[in-house]
C-alpha cells in the first residue's frame, strides 16, 4: 500500500537532510534546499527531523494515497487540494485510502515539502546514509532522478492521527524575503569595489539556476582579469564571482570545490529564505558579522525546538 | 621550519586552513599530514574535513561549537602535523588514447607541435599525486603534469563527457568518474570504475595516492570492460 505518482510535477525529488561530511570524496551534501521547511514537515507528522520527504518544485505532482495516511505540507504555497478540498499548509492532515493530492498555481515560494508519517525513504536508494536525490551525480532517491508518472513510494504503517500544527512566527525566518544576509570573505581576491557594489545591487534569480547554484542577474561586478584561481573547497552558501561578473550562490547540490573568487557566504539561517526565492524573483544581499550569524542560527534553533505542537 | 598555515573563517560554519596557494608536492605533503592529525583529533562537532591543493576546509556544526572553539582546536592540533609524502599506493590506470574516445587528442598534439605518440608518452611518464577529490564524486585532481601539456579549458564546456574520460584542465590532469558536463580537454578513456556507489569502498582513489597512466590498445581496453562510443 503506497503513494502512487499519477503526475510527477515539474521536478519532484526525494530529499532528507542530505549526506554532509563526504566532501573529501567529491560528494555533494544534497538534501532539502530549504532544510527548515523539510524539518517542520517531518515534525508535523511525528517523524525525526531528517526523514525522507518529497521536495516539490513550483509545479506540483498528482499523488494517489492507496492507504490511509498522515501527511503535512510546508514551504512554498502551491494551493494543494485533497479530492478538491483545499489543504492548509503547516498542519497535519489525514488522507483516506483512494484520495488524490493535487497542487495548483504557485502563490508564493519555490519549493514545498510533503512529509508522510514514517517517511518516504523506504523506496529510495540510500547512499552514505542518505536517501537524498542528487540528479547531477545520479545518486539517492529513485535511481538519482526526479519522480516519474507511475512511480510508487512505499508507505510505512501509519500511527494514529495526531492533529499537529506549526506555531505562529515561522514567517520571520523568511522575512524580508528579498534580503539575504551574508558574511564577506576576508581578504577576497577581488577589486575593492566588488563587495560594495554587490551589497548595493539588486539581482534577479536567473532562469539558469538549479539545485546546484543560484545564478544572479544584475549589474556585472568588477572581477579580476583571469580571475580563475586554484580550485579550493567551497562552503555551504559560498557566493562565487566568475569572470562574467554575475555572482553564483552555491546551493544544496553544489560541487565540493570551486576555482572562482568568492564574495562571501550566505548565513545558514538565511538559506531557507533564499531557497524559497523563485526564478525571476528579486534579491539583495546585506553583510553581517560572524556573531550576528551565530545569533541568528541559535534563534532559529531555539524556535524550531518548540515550533510544532 | 615552514610558516604556520593561515586560518580564516568561511561564513558561519567553516574555516579554511591555507598552507599556500600553488600546486606543489611540498604543500601537498603538508595538507596530507595536517589532514591526518585533524582526523585523529576529530571533535564531535567537526562535520567535514575537505582537502584542497594547498588548503583544508573544516566544516563544523555551529550549534555545537563556537568559532573560537574551532580556532582553538586548530591551533592546538596543527602544530603536531608533519609533512607526509604521497602514499606507497600506486594505482595504474589503463587508458585507450584514441580520437574516438579522446576528441581533443589530435587537436592538442597539433597545437603543441607534438606527434600523438609523443603526447601520450609525456602524459604516461609521471607518477601523479592525487591532490584532491572534488567536482564530482571520486573525481581526482592530479598534479605533476608535464608543463608542455598545460592547456586551457574549453571556452564552452561539453554538455556530456562520458565516464572514464581522461582529460587536461590547466596544469592539472584528471579522470571523469561519471558522465557529466565538463570543460577539460579529453585525451582518451579508462575502463577503470573510479566511483561505484554500490561498491565498498565506492571510491577507487584517495587523497595522497599516486596514479600512473598506462597506454593500452583498443582490444585491451575492451577486455577490461571499456565501453565503445555509440
XYZ file of C-alpha atoms in Angstrom:
539
model
C 0.000 0.000 0.000
C 1.680 3.068 -1.294
C 1.738 6.580 -2.550
C 1.281 6.386 -6.325
C 2.629 9.114 -8.609
C -0.055 9.879 -11.199
C 1.685 13.011 -12.483
C 5.233 13.917 -11.456
C 5.025 17.728 -11.490
C 7.869 19.862 -12.786
C 10.673 18.493 -10.615
C 9.755 16.445 -7.560
C 12.546 14.626 -5.716
C 13.034 12.611 -2.554
C 15.105 14.656 -0.083
C 16.215 14.446 3.522
C 18.920 16.441 5.315
C 21.488 15.095 2.862
C 24.887 13.469 3.182
C 27.186 16.145 4.645
C 30.683 15.055 5.617
C 31.673 13.430 2.313
C 33.355 16.443 0.736
C 36.786 14.826 0.670
C 35.398 12.313 -1.842
C 33.856 14.988 -4.021
C 30.346 14.061 -2.877
C 27.888 16.961 -2.617
C 25.789 17.218 0.537
C 22.479 17.455 -1.379
C 19.361 17.232 0.803
C 16.494 19.708 1.067
C 17.099 23.146 -0.427
C 15.011 24.518 2.478
C 16.038 22.337 5.446
C 13.790 24.333 7.819
C 10.639 23.543 5.820
C 11.647 19.870 5.496
C 12.196 19.648 9.262
C 8.832 21.267 10.043
C 7.006 18.911 7.663
C 8.568 15.919 9.384
C 7.832 17.171 12.912
C 4.174 17.709 11.944
C 3.728 14.022 11.105
C 5.792 12.751 14.058
C 8.920 11.877 12.054
C 12.536 12.572 13.004
C 13.607 15.970 11.608
C 15.636 14.459 8.770
C 13.255 11.765 7.483
C 12.928 11.464 3.705
C 10.124 13.550 2.209
C 9.203 14.944 -1.199
C 10.607 18.263 -2.365
C 8.045 19.674 -4.781
C 9.359 22.377 -7.104
C 6.951 25.110 -8.277
C 4.569 22.895 -10.249
C 3.356 20.083 -8.065
C 2.618 16.416 -8.737
C -0.612 14.451 -8.525
C -0.410 11.708 -5.904
C -2.806 8.904 -5.029
C -2.907 7.687 -1.432
C -3.504 3.944 -1.730
C -3.928 3.708 2.030
C -4.969 5.984 4.859
C -2.032 8.185 5.817
C -0.947 11.196 7.873
C 0.749 13.913 5.828
C 1.780 17.575 6.020
C 2.860 20.290 3.617
C 5.300 23.126 4.340
C 7.370 25.637 2.398
C 6.037 27.166 -0.798
C 2.286 27.785 -1.111
C 1.246 25.716 -4.116
C -2.526 25.605 -3.444
C -2.792 21.903 -2.742
C -6.127 20.104 -2.659
C -7.180 16.671 -1.434
C -10.027 15.392 -3.602
C -10.728 19.018 -4.417
C -10.784 20.372 -0.844
C -8.046 22.896 -0.005
C -5.215 21.564 2.179
C -3.834 24.086 4.669
C -0.062 24.202 4.879
C 1.876 23.778 8.150
C -0.557 21.351 9.788
C -1.018 17.596 9.846
C -3.785 16.039 7.744
C -5.224 12.572 7.372
C -5.828 11.263 3.858
C -8.218 8.343 3.324
C -7.373 5.472 1.019
C -8.183 6.443 -2.572
C -7.848 10.205 -2.098
C -5.786 12.237 -4.567
C -3.494 15.120 -3.593
C -3.133 17.737 -6.315
C -1.275 21.034 -6.471
C -2.484 24.229 -8.110
C -0.929 27.517 -9.167
C 2.086 28.721 -7.201
C 1.064 31.502 -4.797
C 4.489 32.148 -3.268
C 7.778 30.398 -2.572
C 9.614 27.918 -4.753
C 9.631 24.534 -3.021
C 7.006 22.730 -0.970
C 7.761 19.726 1.225
C 5.398 16.779 1.611
C 6.122 14.549 4.592
C 4.189 11.367 5.351
C 4.257 9.617 8.731
C 7.022 7.012 8.687
C 8.948 8.851 5.974
C 9.270 8.165 2.249
C 12.757 6.669 2.259
C 11.741 3.011 2.028
C 11.597 3.020 -1.770
C 14.696 5.170 -2.187
C 18.279 4.156 -2.808
C 20.362 5.141 0.163
C 23.956 6.250 -0.366
C 26.267 7.069 2.549
C 23.300 7.073 4.905
C 21.036 9.412 2.954
C 18.114 8.928 0.568
C 18.561 12.450 -0.860
C 18.327 12.642 -4.641
C 21.361 14.170 -6.370
C 20.397 14.307 -10.038
C 23.822 15.635 -11.070
C 25.647 12.653 -9.560
C 22.793 10.184 -10.232
C 22.622 9.263 -6.538
C 19.905 8.534 -3.989
C 16.141 8.750 -4.397
C 14.685 6.764 -7.261
C 17.752 5.998 -9.367
C 19.064 9.527 -8.791
C 16.239 11.081 -10.835
C 13.100 13.146 -10.246
C 9.764 11.325 -9.852
C 8.047 9.964 -12.955
C 4.408 9.070 -13.538
C 3.857 5.500 -12.378
C 6.420 5.626 -9.567
C 5.232 4.006 -6.369
C 6.537 5.057 -2.945
C 6.095 2.564 -0.107
C 4.300 3.897 2.965
C 5.196 2.745 6.464
C 2.449 1.536 8.845
C 0.626 4.701 9.892
C 0.413 5.695 13.572
C -2.890 7.072 14.921
C -3.579 10.605 13.656
C -2.390 13.459 15.830
C -3.505 16.961 14.877
C -0.282 18.966 14.999
C 0.418 22.416 13.620
C 3.255 24.930 13.416
C 3.132 27.805 15.903
C 2.785 31.311 14.628
C 6.077 33.044 13.998
C 7.532 30.855 11.257
C 7.246 33.743 8.803
C 10.083 35.640 10.383
C 12.667 33.196 9.053
C 11.537 34.144 5.560
C 11.336 37.922 6.155
C 12.116 40.185 4.453
C 12.017 37.765 1.561
C 14.251 39.744 -0.771
C 17.180 40.465 1.564
C 19.655 37.706 2.309
C 22.431 38.143 4.868
C 25.988 37.032 4.214
C 29.435 37.098 5.792
C 32.029 38.650 3.480
C 35.080 36.562 2.595
C 38.071 38.029 4.452
C 40.781 39.028 2.020
C 38.628 38.222 -1.030
C 40.813 38.287 -4.129
C 38.612 40.813 -5.861
C 38.766 44.528 -6.636
C 37.877 46.516 -3.516
C 34.664 47.923 -5.001
C 33.282 44.457 -5.906
C 31.914 43.887 -2.407
C 30.403 47.391 -2.092
C 28.708 47.068 -5.437
C 27.486 43.561 -4.560
C 25.760 44.910 -1.439
C 24.284 47.889 -3.269
C 22.982 45.885 -6.204
C 19.592 44.307 -6.740
C 19.633 40.988 -8.547
C 17.133 38.597 -10.029
C 17.338 34.823 -9.725
C 18.399 33.694 -13.192
C 16.363 31.078 -15.075
C 19.640 29.118 -15.325
C 19.546 28.452 -11.573
C 19.081 24.974 -10.178
C 19.715 22.906 -7.054
C 23.482 23.264 -7.579
C 23.530 27.031 -7.626
C 21.515 30.227 -7.891
C 22.872 32.457 -10.620
C 22.201 36.136 -10.014
C 21.368 38.533 -12.816
C 22.213 42.171 -12.252
C 24.875 44.773 -12.931
C 28.140 42.978 -13.741
C 30.505 43.300 -10.773
C 34.186 44.077 -11.280
C 36.321 40.981 -11.244
C 39.980 40.337 -11.817
C 41.196 39.643 -15.278
C 41.845 35.945 -15.355
C 40.049 35.648 -12.013
C 40.278 31.847 -12.008
C 42.255 30.559 -9.068
C 43.422 27.259 -7.759
C 40.423 25.023 -7.055
C 39.582 25.113 -3.352
C 36.863 23.507 -1.250
C 33.677 25.572 -1.018
C 31.371 26.019 1.978
C 27.565 25.938 2.143
C 26.200 29.182 0.698
C 29.520 30.266 -0.842
C 28.999 33.218 -3.221
C 31.341 32.906 -6.198
C 32.149 35.604 -8.726
C 33.047 34.140 -12.130
C 34.730 36.246 -14.811
C 31.393 37.456 -16.261
C 30.779 39.414 -13.025
C 27.455 37.679 -12.266
C 27.557 36.031 -8.822
C 26.577 32.414 -8.185
C 25.344 31.254 -4.752
C 26.143 27.575 -4.185
C 23.130 25.582 -3.026
C 22.386 22.017 -1.843
C 23.788 20.056 -4.812
C 26.863 22.290 -5.126
C 30.160 20.922 -6.329
C 32.592 20.412 -3.463
C 35.342 22.588 -4.949
C 35.473 25.767 -6.971
C 38.093 27.997 -8.514
C 36.332 31.365 -8.701
C 36.996 34.277 -6.351
C 34.468 34.498 -3.545
C 32.463 37.442 -2.241
C 31.292 35.706 0.910
C 28.978 33.095 2.329
C 25.213 33.196 2.926
C 24.135 32.729 6.551
C 22.919 29.225 7.311
C 19.878 30.836 8.943
C 19.061 32.579 5.637
C 19.475 29.577 3.336
C 15.766 28.613 3.711
C 14.698 32.108 2.661
C 16.964 32.109 -0.382
C 15.833 28.597 -1.344
C 12.233 29.883 -1.484
C 13.111 32.596 -3.994
C 11.935 31.542 -7.446
C 13.346 32.229 -10.888
C 12.957 35.919 -11.686
C 12.411 36.958 -8.044
C 14.412 39.977 -6.835
C 17.085 39.514 -4.195
C 19.663 41.691 -2.457
C 22.471 40.931 -0.008
C 23.450 42.510 3.325
C 26.796 41.892 5.029
C 26.738 40.941 8.709
C 29.277 39.804 11.291
C 30.024 36.223 12.248
C 28.498 36.965 15.677
C 25.194 38.122 14.142
C 25.170 34.990 12.003
C 25.659 32.741 15.031
C 22.914 34.505 16.951
C 20.525 34.099 14.015
C 21.248 30.374 13.862
C 20.784 29.962 17.627
C 17.467 31.879 17.477
C 16.282 29.669 14.633
C 17.210 26.502 16.511
C 15.540 27.707 19.738
C 12.345 28.498 17.838
C 12.430 25.189 15.986
C 12.590 23.236 19.239
C 9.118 24.452 20.222
C 7.703 25.202 16.771
C 5.365 22.231 16.415
C 2.676 21.097 18.819
C 60.574 25.269 9.512
C 57.653 26.110 7.248
C 55.495 29.102 8.121
C 52.366 28.178 10.118
C 49.228 27.946 7.997
C 46.868 30.857 7.585
C 43.459 30.191 9.157
C 40.327 32.165 8.361
C 36.552 31.707 8.647
C 34.426 30.947 5.592
C 30.951 32.033 6.651
C 29.288 30.802 9.849
C 30.027 27.078 9.602
C 33.508 26.638 8.154
C 37.150 27.623 8.431
C 39.840 27.262 5.821
C 43.411 26.365 6.725
C 45.754 27.573 3.971
C 49.334 26.379 3.573
C 49.931 28.315 0.356
C 48.285 28.866 -2.983
C 50.150 26.841 -5.551
C 50.338 23.250 -6.705
C 53.460 21.701 -5.217
C 54.491 18.408 -3.668
C 55.721 20.234 -0.602
C 52.341 21.883 0.081
C 50.533 18.649 -0.742
C 52.619 16.793 1.860
C 51.670 19.413 4.441
C 47.962 19.063 3.554
C 48.071 15.260 3.851
C 49.946 15.427 7.165
C 47.572 18.034 8.619
C 44.555 16.055 7.442
C 45.855 13.019 9.310
C 46.249 14.802 12.673
C 42.923 16.615 12.314
C 41.216 13.310 11.531
C 42.730 11.617 14.553
C 41.938 14.514 16.922
C 38.477 14.970 15.438
C 35.896 16.636 17.698
C 32.220 15.670 17.587
C 31.247 18.994 16.049
C 33.517 18.507 13.032
C 31.148 17.936 10.116
C 33.727 17.534 7.348
C 37.418 17.943 6.566
C 37.912 18.674 2.868
C 41.421 18.885 1.412
C 42.281 21.215 -1.464
C 45.604 21.562 -3.329
C 47.118 23.691 -0.607
C 44.309 24.016 1.937
C 41.869 22.157 4.152
C 38.307 23.286 4.760
C 36.914 22.472 8.187
C 33.122 22.375 8.298
C 31.651 22.479 11.799
C 28.281 22.326 13.492
C 27.777 25.931 14.537
C 25.121 24.935 17.084
C 27.632 22.811 18.991
C 30.839 24.798 18.637
C 31.678 28.490 18.584
C 34.213 29.836 16.071
C 36.637 30.347 18.979
C 36.385 26.639 19.841
C 37.211 25.670 16.266
C 40.122 28.082 16.102
C 41.491 26.870 19.449
C 41.235 23.250 18.290
C 43.034 24.015 15.020
C 45.785 25.964 16.752
C 46.280 23.181 19.300
C 46.239 20.331 16.783
C 48.017 21.591 13.675
C 51.492 22.126 15.206
C 51.903 18.365 15.672
C 51.343 17.737 11.948
C 54.350 16.572 9.927
C 54.530 16.720 6.134
C 53.659 13.335 4.626
C 54.924 12.240 1.243
C 52.415 10.626 -1.143
C 51.435 7.122 -0.029
C 53.123 3.981 -1.258
C 49.949 3.094 -3.075
C 50.435 3.456 -6.811
C 47.348 2.878 -8.938
C 47.886 2.057 -12.598
C 45.139 3.471 -14.780
C 44.868 1.857 -18.217
C 43.917 4.389 -20.906
C 42.985 3.891 -24.520
C 44.350 7.071 -26.114
C 42.359 7.384 -29.307
C 40.420 10.124 -31.119
C 37.147 8.178 -30.848
C 37.282 8.427 -27.026
C 39.682 11.381 -26.769
C 38.336 14.039 -29.148
C 40.989 16.597 -28.140
C 43.956 14.231 -28.553
C 44.822 15.149 -32.138
C 43.972 18.875 -31.965
C 46.038 19.232 -28.761
C 49.019 17.380 -30.290
C 48.862 19.697 -33.322
C 48.623 22.769 -31.068
C 51.706 21.649 -29.131
C 53.680 20.606 -32.220
C 53.855 17.017 -30.998
C 53.113 13.673 -32.609
C 50.202 11.917 -30.886
C 52.656 9.233 -29.661
C 54.876 11.922 -28.115
C 51.912 13.490 -26.361
C 50.887 10.088 -24.972
C 54.469 9.438 -23.857
C 54.515 12.763 -21.965
C 51.157 12.020 -20.330
C 52.074 8.479 -19.244
C 55.552 9.341 -17.905
C 54.855 10.907 -14.465
C 53.510 9.434 -11.284
C 50.745 11.882 -10.464
C 49.819 12.519 -6.819
C 46.080 12.672 -6.100
C 45.958 16.173 -4.635
C 42.237 16.241 -4.019
C 38.888 14.738 -4.988
C 36.199 17.190 -5.984
C 33.827 18.461 -8.667
C 32.046 15.085 -8.846
C 32.108 12.008 -6.586
C 35.577 10.470 -6.920
C 36.966 12.959 -9.485
C 40.753 13.042 -8.850
C 42.709 16.266 -9.343
C 46.162 15.072 -10.355
C 49.218 17.320 -10.177
C 52.599 16.879 -11.806
C 51.561 17.299 -15.431
C 54.427 17.992 -17.834
C 54.319 21.765 -18.457
C 54.454 21.056 -22.202
C 50.900 19.690 -21.832
C 49.373 22.590 -19.877
C 46.285 23.709 -21.780
C 43.309 25.916 -21.034
C 39.844 24.502 -20.546
C 37.429 24.614 -23.474
C 35.757 28.012 -23.841
C 32.413 26.219 -23.838
C 32.253 23.079 -21.711
C 30.841 19.917 -23.283
C 27.319 19.117 -22.101
C 28.180 15.452 -21.537
C 31.608 13.917 -21.025
C 31.449 10.090 -20.820
C 32.521 8.276 -17.637
C 36.187 7.227 -17.684
C 37.291 10.156 -19.853
C 40.849 11.286 -19.125
C 41.489 14.987 -19.593
C 43.680 18.014 -19.026
C 42.495 21.282 -17.451
C 45.131 23.984 -16.995
C 48.072 22.463 -15.082
C 46.012 19.512 -13.925
C 45.006 16.172 -15.317
C 42.084 14.074 -14.118
C 39.512 11.393 -14.809
C 35.721 11.828 -15.048
C 34.210 9.141 -12.760
C 30.692 9.671 -14.122
C 29.070 11.075 -17.201
C 28.823 14.809 -16.556
C 29.299 18.194 -18.200
C 32.957 19.165 -18.428
C 35.403 21.623 -19.956
C 38.671 19.693 -19.815
C 40.475 18.588 -22.994
C 39.905 14.859 -23.496
C 42.739 12.540 -24.490
C 41.320 9.056 -24.008
C 39.272 6.822 -21.752
C 39.864 4.288 -18.985
C 37.716 1.211 -18.308
C 38.549 1.604 -14.591
C 35.498 2.467 -12.458
C 36.598 5.313 -10.180
C 33.242 5.538 -8.459
C 30.608 2.826 -7.939
C 28.030 3.693 -5.272
C 27.213 0.014 -4.713
C 30.873 -0.971 -4.154
C 32.630 -0.807 -0.757
C 34.554 1.446 -0.686
C 32.810 3.350 -3.513
C 35.957 5.295 -4.467
C 38.991 3.810 -6.241
C 41.386 6.628 -5.296
C 42.159 8.553 -2.121
C 43.991 11.823 -1.497
C 47.715 11.044 -1.227
C 47.633 8.058 -3.640
C 49.707 8.169 -6.810
C 48.412 7.455 -10.292
C 50.258 6.318 -13.403
C 48.508 6.204 -16.747
C 49.308 3.194 -18.929
C 48.525 3.336 -22.625
C 46.538 0.263 -23.767
C 45.189 -0.925 -27.103
C 41.534 -0.883 -28.058
C 41.442 -4.675 -27.624
C 42.857 -4.447 -24.071
C 40.533 -1.548 -23.247
C 37.567 -3.709 -24.311
C 38.886 -6.752 -22.451
C 38.982 -4.663 -19.271
C 35.326 -3.786 -19.722
C 35.714 -0.464 -21.516
C 32.708 0.727 -23.461
C 32.947 1.904 -27.021
C 31.383 5.155 -28.184
C 27.869 4.696 -29.586
